[in-house]
Structures are given as C-alpha cells and as structure tokens.
Short mmCIF file of C-alpha atoms in Angstrom, two decimals:
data_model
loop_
_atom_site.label_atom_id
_atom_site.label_comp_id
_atom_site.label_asym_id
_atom_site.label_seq_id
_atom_site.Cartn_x
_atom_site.Cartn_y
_atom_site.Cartn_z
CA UNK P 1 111.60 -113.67 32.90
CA UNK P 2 110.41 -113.23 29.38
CA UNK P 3 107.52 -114.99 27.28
CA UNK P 4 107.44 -116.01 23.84
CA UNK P 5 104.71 -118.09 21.78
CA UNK P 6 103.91 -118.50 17.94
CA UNK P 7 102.12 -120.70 15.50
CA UNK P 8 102.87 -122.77 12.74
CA UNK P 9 100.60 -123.37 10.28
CA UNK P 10 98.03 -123.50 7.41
CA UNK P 11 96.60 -120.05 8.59
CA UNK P 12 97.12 -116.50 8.31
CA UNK P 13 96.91 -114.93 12.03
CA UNK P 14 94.99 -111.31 12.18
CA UNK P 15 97.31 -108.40 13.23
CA UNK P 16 95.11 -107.48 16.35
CA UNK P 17 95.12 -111.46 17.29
CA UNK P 18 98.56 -111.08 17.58
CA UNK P 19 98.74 -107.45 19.51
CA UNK P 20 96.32 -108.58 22.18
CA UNK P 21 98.37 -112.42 22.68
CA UNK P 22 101.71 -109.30 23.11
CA UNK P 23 99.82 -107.43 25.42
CA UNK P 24 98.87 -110.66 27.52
CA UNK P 25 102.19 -111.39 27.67
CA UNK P 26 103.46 -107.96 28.47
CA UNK P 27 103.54 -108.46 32.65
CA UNK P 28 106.27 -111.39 31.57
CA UNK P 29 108.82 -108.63 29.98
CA UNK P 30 107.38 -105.14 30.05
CA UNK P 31 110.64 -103.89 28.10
CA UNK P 32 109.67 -105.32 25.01
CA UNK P 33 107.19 -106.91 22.61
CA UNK P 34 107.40 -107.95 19.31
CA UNK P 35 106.53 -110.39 16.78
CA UNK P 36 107.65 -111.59 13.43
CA UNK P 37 106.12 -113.32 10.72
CA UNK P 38 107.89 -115.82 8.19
CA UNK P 39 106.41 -118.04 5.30
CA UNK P 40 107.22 -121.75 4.62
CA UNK P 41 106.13 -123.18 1.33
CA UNK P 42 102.68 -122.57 1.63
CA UNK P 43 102.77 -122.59 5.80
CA UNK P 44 102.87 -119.36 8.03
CA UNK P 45 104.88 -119.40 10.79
CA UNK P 46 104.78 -116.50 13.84
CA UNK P 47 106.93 -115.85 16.62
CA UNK P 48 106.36 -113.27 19.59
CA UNK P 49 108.17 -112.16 22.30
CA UNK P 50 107.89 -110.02 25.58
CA UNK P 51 111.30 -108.82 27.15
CA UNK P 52 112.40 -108.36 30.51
CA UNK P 53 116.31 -107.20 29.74
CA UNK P 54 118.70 -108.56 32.41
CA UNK P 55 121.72 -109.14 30.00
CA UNK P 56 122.90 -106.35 27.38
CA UNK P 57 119.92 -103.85 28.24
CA UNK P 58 120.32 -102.20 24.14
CA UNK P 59 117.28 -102.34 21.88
CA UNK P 60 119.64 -104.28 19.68
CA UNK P 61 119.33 -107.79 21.97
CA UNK P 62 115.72 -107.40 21.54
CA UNK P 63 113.82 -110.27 20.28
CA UNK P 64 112.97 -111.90 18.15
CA UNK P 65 116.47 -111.78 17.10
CA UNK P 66 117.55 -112.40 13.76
CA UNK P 67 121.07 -113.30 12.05
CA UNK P 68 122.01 -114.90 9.31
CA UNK P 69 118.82 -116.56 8.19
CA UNK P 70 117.50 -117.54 11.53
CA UNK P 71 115.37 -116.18 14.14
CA UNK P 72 114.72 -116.85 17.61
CA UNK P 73 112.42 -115.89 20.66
CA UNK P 74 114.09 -117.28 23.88
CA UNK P 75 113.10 -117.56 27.94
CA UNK P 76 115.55 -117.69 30.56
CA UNK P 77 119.58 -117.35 30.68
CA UNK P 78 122.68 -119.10 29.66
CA UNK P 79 124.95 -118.59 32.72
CA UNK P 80 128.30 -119.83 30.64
CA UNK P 81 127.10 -117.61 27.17
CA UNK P 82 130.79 -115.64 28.08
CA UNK P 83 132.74 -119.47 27.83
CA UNK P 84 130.33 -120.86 24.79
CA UNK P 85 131.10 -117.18 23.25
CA UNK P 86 134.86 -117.43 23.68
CA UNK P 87 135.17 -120.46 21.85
CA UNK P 88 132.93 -119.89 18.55
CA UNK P 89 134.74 -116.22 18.67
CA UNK P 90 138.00 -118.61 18.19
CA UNK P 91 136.06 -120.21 15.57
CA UNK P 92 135.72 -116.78 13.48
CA UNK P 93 131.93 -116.31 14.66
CA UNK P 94 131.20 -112.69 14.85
CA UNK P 95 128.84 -110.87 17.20
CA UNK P 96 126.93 -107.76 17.15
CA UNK P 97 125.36 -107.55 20.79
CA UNK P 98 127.11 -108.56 24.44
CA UNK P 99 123.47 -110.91 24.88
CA UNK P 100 123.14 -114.30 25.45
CA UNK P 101 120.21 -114.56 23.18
CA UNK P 102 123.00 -113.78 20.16
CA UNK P 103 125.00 -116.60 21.58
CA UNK P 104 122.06 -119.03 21.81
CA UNK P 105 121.29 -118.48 18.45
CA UNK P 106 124.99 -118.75 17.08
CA UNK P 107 125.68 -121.68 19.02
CA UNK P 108 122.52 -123.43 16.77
CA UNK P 109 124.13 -121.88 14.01
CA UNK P 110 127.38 -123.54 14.52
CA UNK P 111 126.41 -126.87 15.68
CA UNK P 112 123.01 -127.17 15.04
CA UNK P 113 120.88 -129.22 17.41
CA UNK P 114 123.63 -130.49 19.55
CA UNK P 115 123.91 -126.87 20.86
CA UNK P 116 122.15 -127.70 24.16
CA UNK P 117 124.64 -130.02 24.95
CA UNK P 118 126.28 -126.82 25.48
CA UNK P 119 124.41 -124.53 27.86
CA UNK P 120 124.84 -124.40 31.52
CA UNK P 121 121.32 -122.59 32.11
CA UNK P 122 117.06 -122.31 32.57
CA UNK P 123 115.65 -122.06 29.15
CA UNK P 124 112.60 -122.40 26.44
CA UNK P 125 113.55 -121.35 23.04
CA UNK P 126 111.92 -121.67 19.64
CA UNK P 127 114.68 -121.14 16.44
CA UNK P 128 113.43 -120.66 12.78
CA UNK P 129 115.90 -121.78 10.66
CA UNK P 130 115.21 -120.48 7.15
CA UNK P 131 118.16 -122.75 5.66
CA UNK P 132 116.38 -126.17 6.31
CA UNK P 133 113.08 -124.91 6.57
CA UNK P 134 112.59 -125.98 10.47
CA UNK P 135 111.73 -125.22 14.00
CA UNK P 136 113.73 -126.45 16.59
CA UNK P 137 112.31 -125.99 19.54
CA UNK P 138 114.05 -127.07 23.34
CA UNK P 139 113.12 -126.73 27.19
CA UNK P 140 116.33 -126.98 29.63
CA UNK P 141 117.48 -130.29 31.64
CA UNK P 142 115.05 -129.81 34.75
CA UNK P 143 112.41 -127.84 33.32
CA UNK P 144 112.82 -124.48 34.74
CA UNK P 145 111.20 -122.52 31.97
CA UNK P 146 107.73 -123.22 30.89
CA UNK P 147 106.73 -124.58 27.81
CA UNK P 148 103.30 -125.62 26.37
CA UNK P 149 102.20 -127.02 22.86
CA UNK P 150 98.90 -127.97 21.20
CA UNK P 151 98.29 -129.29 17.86
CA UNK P 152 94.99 -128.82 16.07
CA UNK P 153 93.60 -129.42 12.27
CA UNK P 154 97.86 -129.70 11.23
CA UNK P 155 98.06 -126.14 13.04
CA UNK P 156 100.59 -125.95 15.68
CA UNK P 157 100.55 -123.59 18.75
CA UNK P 158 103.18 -122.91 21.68
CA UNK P 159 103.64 -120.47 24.49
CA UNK P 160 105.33 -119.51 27.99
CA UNK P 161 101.78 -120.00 29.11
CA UNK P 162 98.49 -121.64 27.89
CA UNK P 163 96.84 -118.51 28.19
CA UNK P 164 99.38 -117.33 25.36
CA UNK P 165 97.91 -120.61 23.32
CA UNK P 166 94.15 -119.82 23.76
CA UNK P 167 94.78 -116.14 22.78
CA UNK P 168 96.73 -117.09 19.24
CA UNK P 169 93.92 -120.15 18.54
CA UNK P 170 91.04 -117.60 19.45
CA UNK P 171 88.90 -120.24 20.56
CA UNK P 172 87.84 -121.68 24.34
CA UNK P 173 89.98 -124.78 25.13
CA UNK P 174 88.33 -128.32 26.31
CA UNK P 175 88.45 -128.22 30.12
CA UNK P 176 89.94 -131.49 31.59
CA UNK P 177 87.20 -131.89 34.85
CA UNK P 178 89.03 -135.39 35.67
CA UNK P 179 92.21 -133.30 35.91
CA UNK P 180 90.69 -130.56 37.62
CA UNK P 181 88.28 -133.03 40.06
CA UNK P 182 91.54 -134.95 40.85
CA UNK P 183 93.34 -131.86 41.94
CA UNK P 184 90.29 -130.49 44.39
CA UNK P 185 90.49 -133.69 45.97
CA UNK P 186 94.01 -134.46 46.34
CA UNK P 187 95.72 -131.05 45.92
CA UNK P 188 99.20 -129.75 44.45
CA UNK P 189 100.91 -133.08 44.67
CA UNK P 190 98.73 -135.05 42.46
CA UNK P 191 99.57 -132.31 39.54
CA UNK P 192 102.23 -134.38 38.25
CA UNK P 193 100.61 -137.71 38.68
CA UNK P 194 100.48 -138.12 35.21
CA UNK P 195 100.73 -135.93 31.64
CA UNK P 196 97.36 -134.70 31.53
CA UNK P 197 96.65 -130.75 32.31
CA UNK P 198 93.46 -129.13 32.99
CA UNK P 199 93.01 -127.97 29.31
CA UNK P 200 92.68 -131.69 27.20
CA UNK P 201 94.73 -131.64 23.88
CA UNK P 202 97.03 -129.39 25.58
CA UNK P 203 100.72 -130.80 25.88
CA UNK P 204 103.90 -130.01 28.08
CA UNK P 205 107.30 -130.64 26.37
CA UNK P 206 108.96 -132.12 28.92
CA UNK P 207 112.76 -131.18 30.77
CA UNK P 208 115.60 -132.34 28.63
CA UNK P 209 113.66 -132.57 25.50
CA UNK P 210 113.63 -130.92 21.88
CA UNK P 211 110.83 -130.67 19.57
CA UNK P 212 112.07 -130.68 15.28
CA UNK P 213 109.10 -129.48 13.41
CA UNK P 214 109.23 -129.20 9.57
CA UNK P 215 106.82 -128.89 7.12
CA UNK P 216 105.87 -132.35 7.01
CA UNK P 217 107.32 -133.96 10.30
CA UNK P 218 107.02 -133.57 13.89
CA UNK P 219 109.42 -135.23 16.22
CA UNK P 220 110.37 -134.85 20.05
CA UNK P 221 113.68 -136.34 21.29
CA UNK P 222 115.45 -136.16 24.38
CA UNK P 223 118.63 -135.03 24.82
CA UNK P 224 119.60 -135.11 28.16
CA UNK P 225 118.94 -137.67 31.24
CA UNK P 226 120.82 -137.88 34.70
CA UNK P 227 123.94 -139.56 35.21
CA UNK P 228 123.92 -141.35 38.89
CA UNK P 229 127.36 -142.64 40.36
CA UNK P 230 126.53 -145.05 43.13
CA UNK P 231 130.57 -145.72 42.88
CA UNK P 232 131.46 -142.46 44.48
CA UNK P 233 134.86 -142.84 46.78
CA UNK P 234 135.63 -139.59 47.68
CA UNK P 235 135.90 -139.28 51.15
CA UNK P 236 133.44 -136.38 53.25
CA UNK P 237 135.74 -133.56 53.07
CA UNK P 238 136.82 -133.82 49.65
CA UNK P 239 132.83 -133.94 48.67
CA UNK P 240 132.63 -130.85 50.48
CA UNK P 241 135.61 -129.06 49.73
CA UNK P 242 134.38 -129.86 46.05
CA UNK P 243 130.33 -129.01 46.94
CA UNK P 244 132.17 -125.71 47.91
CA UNK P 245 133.93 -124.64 44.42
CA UNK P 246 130.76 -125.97 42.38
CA UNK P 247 128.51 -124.02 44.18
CA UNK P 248 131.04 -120.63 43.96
CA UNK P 249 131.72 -121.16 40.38
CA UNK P 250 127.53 -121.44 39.90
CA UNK P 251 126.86 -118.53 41.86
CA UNK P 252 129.14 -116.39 39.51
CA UNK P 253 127.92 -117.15 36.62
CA UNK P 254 124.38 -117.26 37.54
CA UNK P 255 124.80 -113.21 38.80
CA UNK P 256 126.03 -112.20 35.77
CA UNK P 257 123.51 -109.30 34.84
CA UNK P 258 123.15 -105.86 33.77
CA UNK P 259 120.69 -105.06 36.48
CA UNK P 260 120.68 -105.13 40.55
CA UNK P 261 120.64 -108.30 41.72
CA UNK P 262 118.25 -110.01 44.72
CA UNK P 263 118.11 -113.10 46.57
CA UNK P 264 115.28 -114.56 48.16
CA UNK P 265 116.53 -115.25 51.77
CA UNK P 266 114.52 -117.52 54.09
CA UNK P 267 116.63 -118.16 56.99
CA UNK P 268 117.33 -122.03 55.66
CA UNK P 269 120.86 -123.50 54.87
CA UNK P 270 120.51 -123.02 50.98
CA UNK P 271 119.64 -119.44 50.99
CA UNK P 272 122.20 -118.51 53.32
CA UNK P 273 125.12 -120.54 51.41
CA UNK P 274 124.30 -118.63 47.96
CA UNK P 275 124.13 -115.00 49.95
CA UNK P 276 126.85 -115.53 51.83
CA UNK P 277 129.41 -117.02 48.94
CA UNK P 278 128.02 -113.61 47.06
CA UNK P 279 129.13 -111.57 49.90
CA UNK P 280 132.06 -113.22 51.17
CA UNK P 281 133.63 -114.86 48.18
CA UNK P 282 132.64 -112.62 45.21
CA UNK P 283 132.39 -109.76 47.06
CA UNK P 284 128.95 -108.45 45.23
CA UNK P 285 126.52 -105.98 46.22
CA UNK P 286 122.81 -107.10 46.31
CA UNK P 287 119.62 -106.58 47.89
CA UNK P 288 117.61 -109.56 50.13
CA UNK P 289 114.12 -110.14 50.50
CA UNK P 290 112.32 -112.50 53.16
CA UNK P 291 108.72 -113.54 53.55
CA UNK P 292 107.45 -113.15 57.57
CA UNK P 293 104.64 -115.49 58.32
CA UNK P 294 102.96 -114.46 61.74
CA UNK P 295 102.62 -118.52 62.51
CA UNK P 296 105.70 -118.56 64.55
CA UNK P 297 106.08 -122.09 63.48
CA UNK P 298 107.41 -120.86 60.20
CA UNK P 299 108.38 -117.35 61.70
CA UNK P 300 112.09 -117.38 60.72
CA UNK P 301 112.70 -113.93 61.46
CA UNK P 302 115.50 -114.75 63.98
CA UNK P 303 117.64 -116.56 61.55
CA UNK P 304 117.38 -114.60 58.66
CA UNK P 305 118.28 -111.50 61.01
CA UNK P 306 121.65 -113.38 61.95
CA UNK P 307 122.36 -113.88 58.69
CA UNK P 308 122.04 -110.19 57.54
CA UNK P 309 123.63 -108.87 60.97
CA UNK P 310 126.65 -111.43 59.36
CA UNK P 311 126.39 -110.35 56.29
CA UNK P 312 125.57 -106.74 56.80
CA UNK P 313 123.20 -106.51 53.87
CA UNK P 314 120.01 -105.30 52.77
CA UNK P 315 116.71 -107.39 54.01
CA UNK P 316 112.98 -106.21 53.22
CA UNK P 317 111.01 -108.32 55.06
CA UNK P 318 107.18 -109.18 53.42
#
C-alpha cells in the first residue's frame, strides 16, 4: 500500500536518480509516482511517492500533497480521518479532497506534532513543513508500515524499503554477514534479536516513534507505549459483550474504501469473526481469498468452506 522515500541534504540528486528510485517503487502504488523537490537554507530536501488509491481515487489526493506551506508523502490509512475531519471542519479547517492524506496533513497543521495522538490507523509519513523549516517524520503504534533511515556524510536518506535507500544514495550498502550468518543459522525468529539489519549503518525507526529533523538537529522521540491494566474487574461476559462492539466499530472503519474490498480467510477464529461481523453486522459485500496447502495438517479447506456456505460469499482458494 504505497511507498514513499526522500533525502535531506547537502546534495543535489540527478533527475534520472530520482525516476529510476519511482520506477522501483512503482509495484508499491502503480497509480501514481511523483516527486518534489524543496530547498532549505543551503540543504535540498526530496520527497517521492508511489500511489496505490484506496480512498478518494481523484488525481487531486495524489501525493506528494501540498497545502498551505507543507507537503507530505504518506503509507497506509487513517481509519477515523471522517471523526478527526469532523472536528477540525468545526474548527474552520477547509478541505479540497474526500482523502485521508489531506486530513493527515491538516491534522499536523492544526496541532503540530501531537497529531498522532490522534490517528486510529497503519502509517509512515514524512511532512515538510516550510514554516519552521522541518521534517517530521512518524511510524504508527505497532509498526505496521515500514520505515528505514540511514545517515551518511550529514546526508540523510529514508524509504518504504532499503532498496528505495540504496537507489537515492547510488552506492552499494555495507553488508552485515554477522546479521546475515545469525539468520542462516537460527532463522526468522532471531530477526528481531536485536537492532541490527543485514545492511550496517542502516536504521529502523521503531513503532510509536517520531523522527524531528531540522537543519541542524536530529531527534527521535516516542510518543506512544502500551497501557496494561492488571486491575481489570469486568466480569467474562461484559469483556465479551465489549470485545464484540470494539471489534464491529474497527471493522467499519477499517473498510472504509473507494475500491472492492477482500479478506484473507483461513478457516481460524480471527478471520472468521472479521468476515462474518462484515457480513452479518454491516451488511457489506466483499470478496475472500484462502491459501490450500496439500499437507492436510494445515489443509483447512473444511472450515473455511463452512464458513462461506454460512456466509454465502465469495472464496478463491490458492
């Protein structure tokens, strides 16, 4: 769902440098690609997108999106944009577009960094704002969307992808082997062990945090950690009842979309709550699709087909 990347830095990036990092990003949104190029002091700063259009499908959501001064290139979805855009409409805050992107961007506008605080939602966003000269920079509460940085000779790079990175520095990137030797040995699970990644000098900002870059100062805070209530006296059905109307109210706002909508169905409780409070409860029209696996002890075909003889709706099986 979308890519974006850019630079900030001493340097002037080639045009074709930054055509061929859009075209490597193009399988990420093949609806759009674009950059845009701004000057700070003495420092050039780039931003590029590629745009797969789920909300407000018009050329004029495309990104990056400017208004008022400030710019932004933006992964992922704000499933409560139509409640955040309510209230800043009832603080006089104009739109032009029906996107979440514009809402993003005004919500920054309108209370600055605190605006994550806000969103319900998967995101990694990068915002130039022209007033103060900054780029604020954020990656949602569980890390959903991707987000990669490296900093090299006071040049800073970031992207969707390190491949994105690589393209815009133009240069091969140190390979990590003790990264890369740990993961042959021990597999997938060791991957979060620790920070390191199999490219050395190449960073991950983590869930929950935000990075402020100016000219002169870099800074990473986070914003958000888990609250845990051990003190919980609510008695097994009321934790139900009230697992029940947070799951409903997610799955309508998380199908909000200008496009057909799919679920991934696999036979297992959690697939078959979210279909089935789609079907039953909002009454919306989808499509499903399930991956077979001829080892018949993961074959799940005989669940998932109760579930869409229940449901009565569309399954492609893989």
């Amino acid at each position: 769902m979308c890519g974006i990347s850019g630079f900030f830095g001493n340097k002037k990036l080639d045009r074709s440098k930054l055509i061929s990092t859009l075209n490597l990003m193009k399988y990420r949104g093949p609806d759009h690609q674009s950059y845009k190029e701004y000057e700070i002091k003495n420092k050039k700063l780039y931003i590029l997108h590629s745009r797969l259009s789920i909300i407000d499908l018009e050329p004029r959501s495309n990104q990056p999106f400017e208004s008022d001064g400030f710019a932004i290139v933006f992964n992922g979805e704000i499933y409560n944009h139509l409640d955040i855009k309510k209230n800043l409409i009832n603080k006089g805050v104009k739109f032009k577009t029906q996107s979440d992107t514009e809402v993003l961007l005004k919500s920054y506008i309108t209370y600055g960094t605190k605006c994550v605080e806000y969103f319900e939602g998967m995101w990694s966003f990068a915002i130039f704002d022209k007033k103060k000269k900054l780029l604020f920079i954020s990656r949602d509460r569980f890390g959903e969307k991707p987000l990669f940085y490296l900093m090299k000779n006071n040049n800073f790079y970031f992207g969707s992808e390190i491949k994105f990175i690589k393209s815009l520095l133009s240069e091969n990137l140190i390979v990590n082997y003790s990264k890369l030797r740990d993961f042959l040995n021990y597999g997938y699970k060791f991957l979060k062990k620790d920070n390191n990644l199999f490219f050395k000098d190449i960073k991950e900002l983590k869930p929950g945090c935000n990075i402020i870059f100016s000219e002169n100062n870099f800074k990473i805070n986070k914003y958000w950690k888990p609250k845990i209530k051990t003190n919980n006296k609510l008695s097994e059905v009321e934790i139900i009842d009230k697992a029940k109307v947070l799951l409903t109210d997610a799955v309508k706002k998380t199908t909000r979309s200008d496009v057909p909508i799919a679920f991934t169905l696999s036979g297992g409780v959690d697939s078959a709550s979210l279909v089935s409070i789609a079907s039953k409860i909002l009454n919306l029209k989808f499509k499903t699709y399930s991956i077979i696996d001829d080892d018949e002890r993961y074959d799940e075909r005989k669940k998932i087909n109760k579930i869409v003889n229940d449901l009565k709706c569309d399954n492609k099986k893989v």
